[in-house]
Coordinates of C-alpha atoms in Angstrom, one line a residue:
M1091 CA 38.0 3.3 2.0
K1092 CA 39.1 6.9 1.4
I1093 CA 37.3 9.9 2.9
Y1094 CA 36.5 11.1 -0.6
D1095 CA 34.5 7.9 -1.3
S1096 CA 32.6 8.3 2.0
S1097 CA 31.8 12.0 1.1
L1098 CA 30.5 11.0 -2.3
L1099 CA 28.2 8.3 -0.8
A1100 CA 27.0 10.8 1.9
Y1101 CA 26.2 13.4 -0.9
F1102 CA 24.2 10.7 -2.8
V1103 CA 22.2 9.8 0.3
I1104 CA 21.5 13.5 1.2
T1105 CA 20.4 14.2 -2.4
L1106 CA 18.1 11.2 -2.5
F1107 CA 16.6 12.1 0.9
T1108 CA 16.0 15.8 -0.1
K1109 CA 14.4 14.8 -3.4
C1110 CA 11.9 12.3 -1.8
F1111 CA 11.1 13.9 1.5
I1112 CA 11.0 17.6 0.9
S1113 CA 7.5 18.5 0.1
E1114 CA 6.9 18.0 -3.6
A1115 CA 3.8 19.2 -5.3
R1116 CA 1.6 16.5 -6.6
E1117 CA -0.7 16.7 -9.7
F1118 CA -4.1 15.0 -9.6
V1119 CA -6.0 14.6 -12.9
V1120 CA -9.6 15.0 -12.0
D1121 CA -11.3 11.7 -11.8
G1122 CA -8.0 10.1 -12.6
K1123 CA -8.7 10.1 -16.4
E1124 CA -7.6 12.3 -19.3
N1125 CA -10.4 14.4 -20.9
S1126 CA -12.5 13.8 -17.8
W1127 CA -13.9 17.4 -17.4
N1128 CA -17.1 16.5 -19.1
I1129 CA -20.6 15.8 -17.9
P1130 CA -20.1 12.8 -15.6
S1131 CA -22.0 9.5 -15.8
S1132 CA -23.4 10.2 -12.3
P1133 CA -24.0 13.6 -10.7
D1134 CA -21.6 13.0 -7.8
E1135 CA -18.8 11.2 -9.7
F1136 CA -16.3 14.1 -9.4
N1137 CA -16.9 14.7 -5.7
K1138 CA -16.7 10.9 -4.9
W1139 CA -13.2 11.0 -6.5
A1140 CA -12.2 14.1 -4.6
E1141 CA -13.4 12.7 -1.2
E1142 CA -11.1 9.8 -1.7
T1143 CA -8.0 12.0 -2.3
R1144 CA -6.1 13.9 0.3
F1145 CA -5.1 17.2 -1.2
Q1146 CA -2.4 19.3 0.5
I1147 CA -1.3 22.9 0.0
G1148 CA 0.9 23.1 -3.0
D1149 CA -0.8 20.3 -4.9
Y1150 CA -2.3 20.8 -8.3
I1151 CA -5.5 19.6 -9.9
V1152 CA -5.6 19.1 -13.6
L1153 CA -8.9 19.4 -15.6
N1154 CA -8.8 18.5 -19.2
D1155 CA -11.6 19.8 -21.4
D1156 CA -12.3 21.0 -24.9
P1157 CA -11.4 24.7 -24.9
N1158 CA -13.8 25.4 -27.8
S1159 CA -16.9 24.2 -25.9
D1160 CA -16.2 24.3 -22.2
S1161 CA -14.3 26.0 -19.4
V1162 CA -13.6 25.7 -15.7
L1163 CA -14.9 28.3 -13.3
E1164 CA -13.7 28.6 -9.8
V1165 CA -16.6 29.9 -7.7
N1166 CA -17.7 30.5 -4.1
E1167 CA -19.8 27.9 -2.3
E1168 CA -23.1 29.6 -3.0
D1169 CA -22.5 29.9 -6.7
Y1170 CA -21.3 26.2 -6.7
N1171 CA -24.6 25.1 -5.1
N1172 CA -26.7 27.2 -7.5
C1173 CA -24.5 26.6 -10.6
N1174 CA -24.2 30.3 -11.0
K1175 CA -21.6 31.3 -13.6
A1176 CA -22.1 35.1 -13.4
Q1177 CA -19.2 36.1 -11.1
P1178 CA -16.5 33.4 -11.0
I1179 CA -13.4 33.9 -8.8
K1180 CA -11.3 32.7 -11.7
S1181 CA -12.0 31.4 -15.2
Y1182 CA -9.9 28.9 -17.1
Q1183 CA -10.3 28.3 -20.8
D1184 CA -7.0 26.7 -21.9
G1185 CA -8.1 23.0 -22.4
E1186 CA -5.6 21.7 -19.9
T1187 CA -6.3 23.6 -16.7
K1188 CA -3.7 23.2 -14.0
I1189 CA -4.8 24.8 -10.7
L1190 CA -2.6 25.3 -7.7
L1191 CA -4.3 24.6 -4.4
D1192 CA -2.5 27.3 -2.5
K1193 CA -4.4 27.3 0.8
S1194 CA -6.3 25.0 3.1
G1195 CA -10.1 24.7 2.9
P1196 CA -12.6 24.1 0.2
F1197 CA -12.3 25.0 -3.5
F1198 CA -15.3 25.0 -5.8
F1199 CA -15.3 24.5 -9.5
I1200 CA -18.1 24.3 -12.1
S1201 CA -18.3 24.0 -15.8
G1202 CA -18.7 27.1 -17.9
A1203 CA -20.8 25.4 -20.5
N1204 CA -24.5 26.0 -20.4
G1205 CA -26.4 23.3 -18.5
H1206 CA -23.3 21.2 -17.7
C1207 CA -23.1 22.1 -14.0
E1208 CA -26.7 21.2 -13.5
K1209 CA -25.9 17.8 -14.9
G1210 CA -23.1 17.2 -12.3
Q1211 CA -20.1 18.8 -14.0
K1212 CA -18.9 20.4 -10.8
L1213 CA -16.2 19.7 -8.2
E1214 CA -15.5 20.5 -4.6
V1215 CA -11.9 20.0 -3.4
K1216 CA -11.0 20.1 0.2
V1217 CA -7.4 20.9 1.0
L1218 CA -6.0 19.7 4.3
S1219 CA -4.5 22.2 6.7
P1220 CA -0.7 21.8 7.4
Q1221 CA -1.5 20.2 10.8
H1222 CA -3.5 17.5 9.0
S1223 CA -0.7 16.6 6.6
S1224 CA -0.7 13.0 5.5
S1225 CA 2.9 12.6 6.6
K1226 CA 1.9 12.9 10.3
P1227 CA 0.2 9.9 12.0
H1228 CA -3.3 10.6 13.1
S1229 CA -4.2 9.5 16.6
P1230 CA -7.9 8.9 17.5
V1231 CA -9.5 11.8 19.4
S1232 CA -12.6 11.4 21.3
A1233 CA -15.2 13.9 20.3
P1234 CA -17.9 15.4 22.6
V1235 CA -21.4 14.0 22.1
N1236 CA -23.3 15.7 19.3
S1237 CA -20.1 16.9 17.8
P1238 CA -19.5 16.2 14.1
V1239 CA -16.5 14.0 13.4
E1240 CA -14.9 13.9 10.0
F1241 CA -13.3 10.7 8.9
L1242 CA -10.7 11.1 6.2
P1243 CA -9.7 8.3 3.7
P1244 CA -6.1 7.2 3.5
P1245 CA -3.8 9.3 1.2
P1246 CA -3.2 8.3 -2.4
A1247 CA 0.0 6.7 -3.5
P1248 CA 2.8 9.3 -3.9
A1249 CA 2.9 10.7 -7.4
S1250 CA 6.6 11.3 -7.3
G1251 CA 7.5 7.6 -7.0
C1252 CA 9.3 8.1 -3.7
G1253 CA 7.2 5.8 -1.6
G1254 CA 7.8 3.6 1.3
M1255 CA 10.4 1.5 -0.4
T1256 CA 12.6 4.6 -0.5
V1257 CA 12.7 4.8 3.3
G1258 CA 14.2 1.3 3.3
I1259 CA 16.7 2.2 0.6
I1260 CA 17.8 5.4 2.4
G1261 CA 18.0 3.5 5.7
G1262 CA 20.2 0.9 4.0
F1263 CA 22.5 3.6 2.5
I1264 CA 22.8 5.2 5.9
V1265 CA 23.9 1.9 7.5
M1266 CA 26.3 1.3 4.6
L1267 CA 27.7 4.9 5.0
A1268 CA 28.2 4.3 8.7
S1269 CA 30.0 1.0 8.0
F1270 CA 32.3 2.6 5.5
I1271 CA 33.2 5.5 7.8
V1272 CA 33.9 3.1 10.7
L1273 CA 36.1 0.9 8.4
A1274 CA 37.9 3.8 6.9

């Protein structure tokens, strides 16, 4: 095998590795459904969905609504709890709201339509800090007595399609590359 062929294979492996393992932003459609930013069937439906999802800095949430009758308001925690629409941090009225989660911690969203927040159309999203990234294994830590312990659910399947099988494929290419270089 020529050095040129080995270089081409190495380039392919590096490109695949970079695409799948450099942090890619993921998009999460609220409640996993199109046109879901409506009054939910149960008051805690959106928050149950959010609790089962591990959001990271750089991810996006997508809320689809009817821009003629509703909006999405980002508010502080107190306004979230009281369904107060008077002073939103941000207001989105475009029908397909795509919000960048640009920092760790909680984000609070309520409906801008009258009475909708009170009927459960509100969402709290908790974004993990970089040290709690889902790519790092979590080891159990003993907590002092009377200390709250937060248990996090497993992360969702990767939205980019570069899942666990890719690790095996990349490993296989690396072994093949090493074999070609040795045989060359």
